[in-house]
PDB file of N, CA and C in Angstrom:
ATOM      1  N   UNK O   1       0.525  -1.563   0.163  1.00  0.00           N
ATOM      2  CA  UNK O   1      -0.906   0.391  -0.043  1.00  0.00           C
ATOM      3  C   UNK O   1       1.280   1.086  -0.240  1.00  0.00           C
ATOM      4  N   UNK O   2       2.311   1.483   0.661  1.00  0.00           N
ATOM      5  CA  UNK O   2       3.111   2.701   1.208  1.00  0.00           C
ATOM      6  C   UNK O   2       3.236   2.918  -0.460  1.00  0.00           C
ATOM      7  N   UNK O   3       4.218   2.565  -1.683  1.00  0.00           N
ATOM      8  CA  UNK O   3       4.775   1.781  -3.371  1.00  0.00           C
ATOM      9  C   UNK O   3       2.515   3.144  -3.795  1.00  0.00           C
ATOM     10  N   UNK O   4       1.987   2.143  -3.849  1.00  0.00           N
ATOM     11  CA  UNK O   4       0.185   2.670  -4.096  1.00  0.00           C
ATOM     12  C   UNK O   4       0.405   4.667  -3.559  1.00  0.00           C
ATOM     13  N   UNK O   5      -0.399   4.452  -2.581  1.00  0.00           N
ATOM     14  CA  UNK O   5      -0.979   5.379  -2.037  1.00  0.00           C
ATOM     15  C   UNK O   5       0.447   7.233  -2.463  1.00  0.00           C
ATOM     16  N   UNK O   6       2.154   6.470  -2.317  1.00  0.00           N
ATOM     17  CA  UNK O   6       3.392   7.178  -2.378  1.00  0.00           C
ATOM     18  C   UNK O   6       3.409   7.472  -3.811  1.00  0.00           C
ATOM     19  N   UNK O   7       2.822   6.945  -4.961  1.00  0.00           N
ATOM     20  CA  UNK O   7       2.388   6.634  -6.392  1.00  0.00           C
ATOM     21  C   UNK O   7       2.043   7.803  -6.370  1.00  0.00           C
ATOM     22  N   UNK O   8       0.889   7.577  -6.327  1.00  0.00           N
ATOM     23  CA  UNK O   8      -0.732   8.285  -6.257  1.00  0.00           C
ATOM     24  C   UNK O   8       0.193  10.414  -5.789  1.00  0.00           C
ATOM     25  N   UNK O   9       0.610  10.109  -4.673  1.00  0.00           N
ATOM     26  CA  UNK O   9       0.606  12.034  -3.980  1.00  0.00           C
ATOM     27  C   UNK O   9       2.491  11.648  -5.131  1.00  0.00           C
ATOM     28  N   UNK O  10       2.166  11.510  -6.008  1.00  0.00           N
ATOM     29  CA  UNK O  10       4.166  11.703  -6.110  1.00  0.00           C
ATOM     30  C   UNK O  10       3.714  12.239  -7.959  1.00  0.00           C
ATOM     31  N   UNK O  11       2.548  11.108  -8.592  1.00  0.00           N
ATOM     32  CA  UNK O  11       1.851  11.760  -9.866  1.00  0.00           C
ATOM     33  C   UNK O  11       1.532  13.228  -9.194  1.00  0.00           C
ATOM     34  N   UNK O  12       0.391  14.031  -8.160  1.00  0.00           N
ATOM     35  CA  UNK O  12      -0.841  14.598  -7.836  1.00  0.00           C
ATOM     36  C   UNK O  12       0.923  15.656  -7.960  1.00  0.00           C
ATOM     37  N   UNK O  13       1.824  15.959  -7.453  1.00  0.00           N
ATOM     38  CA  UNK O  13       3.010  17.030  -7.163  1.00  0.00           C
ATOM     39  C   UNK O  13       3.080  16.970  -7.935  1.00  0.00           C
ATOM     40  N   UNK O  14       3.962  15.954  -8.898  1.00  0.00           N
ATOM     41  CA  UNK O  14       4.227  16.260 -10.766  1.00  0.00           C
ATOM     42  C   UNK O  14       3.569  17.586 -11.174  1.00  0.00           C
ATOM     43  N   UNK O  15       2.343  16.347 -11.532  1.00  0.00           N
ATOM     44  CA  UNK O  15       1.299  17.789 -12.412  1.00  0.00           C
ATOM     45  C   UNK O  15       0.731  19.150 -11.226  1.00  0.00           C
ATOM     46  N   UNK O  16       1.187  19.138 -10.354  1.00  0.00           N
ATOM     47  CA  UNK O  16       0.783  20.806  -9.509  1.00  0.00           C
ATOM     48  C   UNK O  16       2.109  21.034 -10.198  1.00  0.00           C
ATOM     49  N   UNK O  17       3.251  20.940  -8.988  1.00  0.00           N
ATOM     50  CA  UNK O  17       4.127  21.926  -9.780  1.00  0.00           C
ATOM     51  C   UNK O  17       4.197  22.200 -11.633  1.00  0.00           C
ATOM     52  N   UNK O  18       4.192  21.008 -12.337  1.00  0.00           N
ATOM     53  CA  UNK O  18       4.465  21.106 -13.114  1.00  0.00           C
ATOM     54  C   UNK O  18       3.019  22.221 -14.424  1.00  0.00           C
ATOM     55  N   UNK O  19       2.079  22.190 -13.408  1.00  0.00           N
ATOM     56  CA  UNK O  19       1.274  23.180 -14.126  1.00  0.00           C
ATOM     57  C   UNK O  19       1.266  24.552 -13.291  1.00  0.00           C
ATOM     58  N   UNK O  20       1.766  24.908 -12.066  1.00  0.00           N
ATOM     59  CA  UNK O  20       2.342  25.445 -12.274  1.00  0.00           C
ATOM     60  C   UNK O  20       3.348  26.662 -13.221  1.00  0.00           C
ATOM     61  N   UNK O  21       4.064  25.988 -12.773  1.00  0.00           N
ATOM     62  CA  UNK O  21       5.204  26.353 -13.817  1.00  0.00           C
ATOM     63  C   UNK O  21       5.791  26.514 -15.358  1.00  0.00           C
ATOM     64  N   UNK O  22       4.455  25.985 -15.569  1.00  0.00           N
ATOM     65  CA  UNK O  22       3.259  26.088 -17.158  1.00  0.00           C
ATOM     66  C   UNK O  22       4.790  24.475 -18.055  1.00  0.00           C
ATOM     67  N   UNK O  23       4.854  23.224 -17.617  1.00  0.00           N
ATOM     68  CA  UNK O  23       5.647  22.619 -18.709  1.00  0.00           C
ATOM     69  C   UNK O  23       5.251  21.582 -18.254  1.00  0.00           C
ATOM     70  N   UNK O  24       4.419  20.503 -19.472  1.00  0.00           N
ATOM     71  CA  UNK O  24       4.195  19.083 -20.036  1.00  0.00           C
ATOM     72  C   UNK O  24       4.242  18.784 -18.326  1.00  0.00           C
ATOM     73  N   UNK O  25       3.474  17.522 -18.146  1.00  0.00           N
ATOM     74  CA  UNK O  25       3.096  16.652 -17.365  1.00  0.00           C
ATOM     75  C   UNK O  25       4.218  15.195 -17.570  1.00  0.00           C
ATOM     76  N   UNK O  26       5.393  15.582 -16.842  1.00  0.00           N
ATOM     77  CA  UNK O  26       5.907  13.903 -17.150  1.00  0.00           C
ATOM     78  C   UNK O  26       6.115  12.944 -16.332  1.00  0.00           C
ATOM     79  N   UNK O  27       5.303  11.905 -17.041  1.00  0.00           N
ATOM     80  CA  UNK O  27       4.752  10.836 -15.809  1.00  0.00           C
ATOM     81  C   UNK O  27       6.235  10.406 -15.329  1.00  0.00           C
ATOM     82  N   UNK O  28       7.327   9.952 -16.009  1.00  0.00           N
ATOM     83  CA  UNK O  28       8.851   8.893 -15.015  1.00  0.00           C
ATOM     84  C   UNK O  28       9.161   9.951 -14.434  1.00  0.00           C
ATOM     85  N   UNK O  29       8.160  11.036 -14.061  1.00  0.00           N
ATOM     86  CA  UNK O  29       9.890  12.069 -13.362  1.00  0.00           C
ATOM     87  C   UNK O  29       9.349  11.088 -11.875  1.00  0.00           C
ATOM     88  N   UNK O  30       7.736  11.300 -12.176  1.00  0.00           N
ATOM     89  CA  UNK O  30       7.005  10.352 -11.044  1.00  0.00           C
ATOM     90  C   UNK O  30       6.675   9.280 -10.324  1.00  0.00           C
ATOM     91  N   UNK O  31       7.255   8.807 -11.639  1.00  0.00           N
ATOM     92  CA  UNK O  31       7.743   7.449 -11.316  1.00  0.00           C
ATOM     93  C   UNK O  31       9.088   6.780 -10.241  1.00  0.00           C
ATOM     94  N   UNK O  32       9.775   7.915 -10.899  1.00  0.00           N
ATOM     95  CA  UNK O  32      11.144   8.387  -9.509  1.00  0.00           C
ATOM     96  C   UNK O  32      11.019   9.019  -8.470  1.00  0.00           C
ATOM     97  N   UNK O  33       9.910  10.218  -8.187  1.00  0.00           N
ATOM     98  CA  UNK O  33      10.171  10.228  -6.886  1.00  0.00           C
ATOM     99  C   UNK O  33       8.813   8.998  -6.253  1.00  0.00           C
ATOM    100  N   UNK O  34       8.229   8.096  -6.884  1.00  0.00           N
ATOM    101  CA  UNK O  34       7.518   7.116  -6.110  1.00  0.00           C
ATOM    102  C   UNK O  34       8.998   6.405  -5.507  1.00  0.00           C
ATOM    103  N   UNK O  35       9.843   5.838  -6.578  1.00  0.00           N
ATOM    104  CA  UNK O  35      11.148   5.567  -5.812  1.00  0.00           C
ATOM    105  C   UNK O  35      11.322   5.719  -4.659  1.00  0.00           C
ATOM    106  N   UNK O  36      12.269   7.671  -5.106  1.00  0.00           N
ATOM    107  CA  UNK O  36      12.740   7.306  -4.390  1.00  0.00           C
ATOM    108  C   UNK O  36      12.005   7.925  -2.822  1.00  0.00           C
ATOM    109  N   UNK O  37      11.153   8.330  -2.327  1.00  0.00           N
ATOM    110  CA  UNK O  37      10.066   8.324  -1.733  1.00  0.00           C
ATOM    111  C   UNK O  37       9.720   6.999  -1.245  1.00  0.00           C
ATOM    112  N   UNK O  38       9.006   5.655  -1.508  1.00  0.00           N
ATOM    113  CA  UNK O  38       9.213   4.875  -0.969  1.00  0.00           C
ATOM    114  C   UNK O  38      11.061   4.158  -0.547  1.00  0.00           C
ATOM    115  N   UNK O  39      10.958   4.319  -0.486  1.00  0.00           N
ATOM    116  CA  UNK O  39      13.071   4.110  -0.373  1.00  0.00           C
ATOM    117  C   UNK O  39      12.508   5.310   1.119  1.00  0.00           C
ATOM    118  N   UNK O  40      12.825   5.861   0.916  1.00  0.00           N
ATOM    119  CA  UNK O  40      12.514   6.853   1.870  1.00  0.00           C
ATOM    120  C   UNK O  40      12.203   6.311   3.479  1.00  0.00           C
ATOM    121  N   UNK O  41      10.736   6.013   2.928  1.00  0.00           N
ATOM    122  CA  UNK O  41       9.259   5.316   4.023  1.00  0.00           C
ATOM    123  C   UNK O  41       9.936   4.136   4.861  1.00  0.00           C
ATOM    124  N   UNK O  42      10.557   3.200   3.427  1.00  0.00           N
ATOM    125  CA  UNK O  42      10.597   2.316   4.259  1.00  0.00           C
ATOM    126  C   UNK O  42      11.516   2.215   4.664  1.00  0.00           C
ATOM    127  N   UNK O  43      13.113   2.983   4.993  1.00  0.00           N
ATOM    128  CA  UNK O  43      14.429   3.067   5.718  1.00  0.00           C
ATOM    129  C   UNK O  43      13.052   3.912   6.880  1.00  0.00           C
ATOM    130  N   UNK O  44      12.704   5.212   6.972  1.00  0.00           N
ATOM    131  CA  UNK O  44      12.771   5.564   8.118  1.00  0.00           C
ATOM    132  C   UNK O  44      11.552   4.477   9.605  1.00  0.00           C
ATOM    133  N   UNK O  45      10.450   3.811   8.625  1.00  0.00           N
ATOM    134  CA  UNK O  45       9.598   2.450   8.985  1.00  0.00           C
ATOM    135  C   UNK O  45      11.159   1.455  10.125  1.00  0.00           C
ATOM    136  N   UNK O  46      11.641   1.502   9.351  1.00  0.00           N
ATOM    137  CA  UNK O  46      13.188   0.332   9.776  1.00  0.00           C
ATOM    138  C   UNK O  46      13.994   0.942  10.962  1.00  0.00           C
ATOM    139  N   UNK O  47      14.211   2.109  10.899  1.00  0.00           N
ATOM    140  CA  UNK O  47      14.963   3.222  12.203  1.00  0.00           C
ATOM    141  C   UNK O  47      13.448   3.919  13.120  1.00  0.00           C
ATOM    142  N   UNK O  48      12.549   3.473  13.237  1.00  0.00           N
ATOM    143  CA  UNK O  48      12.044   4.037  13.952  1.00  0.00           C
ATOM    144  C   UNK O  48      11.596   2.767  15.057  1.00  0.00           C
ATOM    145  N   UNK O  49      12.224   3.450  16.270  1.00  0.00           N
ATOM    146  CA  UNK O  49      11.960   1.674  17.492  1.00  0.00           C
ATOM    147  C   UNK O  49      10.153   1.531  16.955  1.00  0.00           C
ATOM    148  N   UNK O  50       9.492   0.455  17.539  1.00  0.00           N
ATOM    149  CA  UNK O  50       8.293   0.180  17.225  1.00  0.00           C
ATOM    150  C   UNK O  50       7.577   0.874  19.185  1.00  0.00           C
ATOM    151  N   UNK O  51       8.277   0.189  20.720  1.00  0.00           N
ATOM    152  CA  UNK O  51       7.701   0.802  21.382  1.00  0.00           C
ATOM    153  C   UNK O  51       8.711   1.919  22.087  1.00  0.00           C
ATOM    154  N   UNK O  52       7.316   2.359  22.971  1.00  0.00           N
ATOM    155  CA  UNK O  52       7.943   3.357  23.330  1.00  0.00           C
ATOM    156  C   UNK O  52       9.955   3.415  24.476  1.00  0.00           C
ATOM    157  N   UNK O  53      10.017   4.762  24.861  1.00  0.00           N
ATOM    158  CA  UNK O  53      10.539   4.851  24.567  1.00  0.00           C
ATOM    159  C   UNK O  53      10.187   5.129  27.424  1.00  0.00           C
ATOM    160  N   UNK O  54      11.337   3.899  27.116  1.00  0.00           N
ATOM    161  CA  UNK O  54      11.813   4.333  29.175  1.00  0.00           C
ATOM    162  C   UNK O  54      11.498   4.655  29.971  1.00  0.00           C
ATOM    163  N   UNK O  55      12.720   6.194  29.729  1.00  0.00           N
ATOM    164  CA  UNK O  55      14.352   6.504  29.361  1.00  0.00           C
ATOM    165  C   UNK O  55      13.434   7.455  31.051  1.00  0.00           C
ATOM    166  N   UNK O  56      14.499   7.584  31.998  1.00  0.00           N
ATOM    167  CA  UNK O  56      14.028   8.565  32.953  1.00  0.00           C
ATOM    168  C   UNK O  56      13.512  10.116  32.301  1.00  0.00           C
ATOM    169  N   UNK O  57      12.299  10.800  32.782  1.00  0.00           N
ATOM    170  CA  UNK O  57      12.089  11.898  32.452  1.00  0.00           C
ATOM    171  C   UNK O  57      11.638  12.090  31.055  1.00  0.00           C
ATOM    172  N   UNK O  58      11.663  11.227  30.123  1.00  0.00           N
ATOM    173  CA  UNK O  58      10.533  11.694  28.882  1.00  0.00           C
ATOM    174  C   UNK O  58       9.010  11.503  28.968  1.00  0.00           C
ATOM    175  N   UNK O  59       9.120  12.152  27.475  1.00  0.00           N
ATOM    176  CA  UNK O  59       7.513  12.092  28.284  1.00  0.00           C
ATOM    177  C   UNK O  59       6.262  12.043  26.956  1.00  0.00           C
TER     178      UNK O  59
END
């Protein structure tokens, strides 16, 4: 599901930014952004711990 939503959001981003700049829609740029953002999301999910920390003084 991560790749699906990343694909949709990246294509939307490419369309909106391209429209604002007056350039034609570039589908391949959306695919590149999908790959980059998906890798970042997978790395962040692997790095962030699942359990809360039990350190003294943390909120």
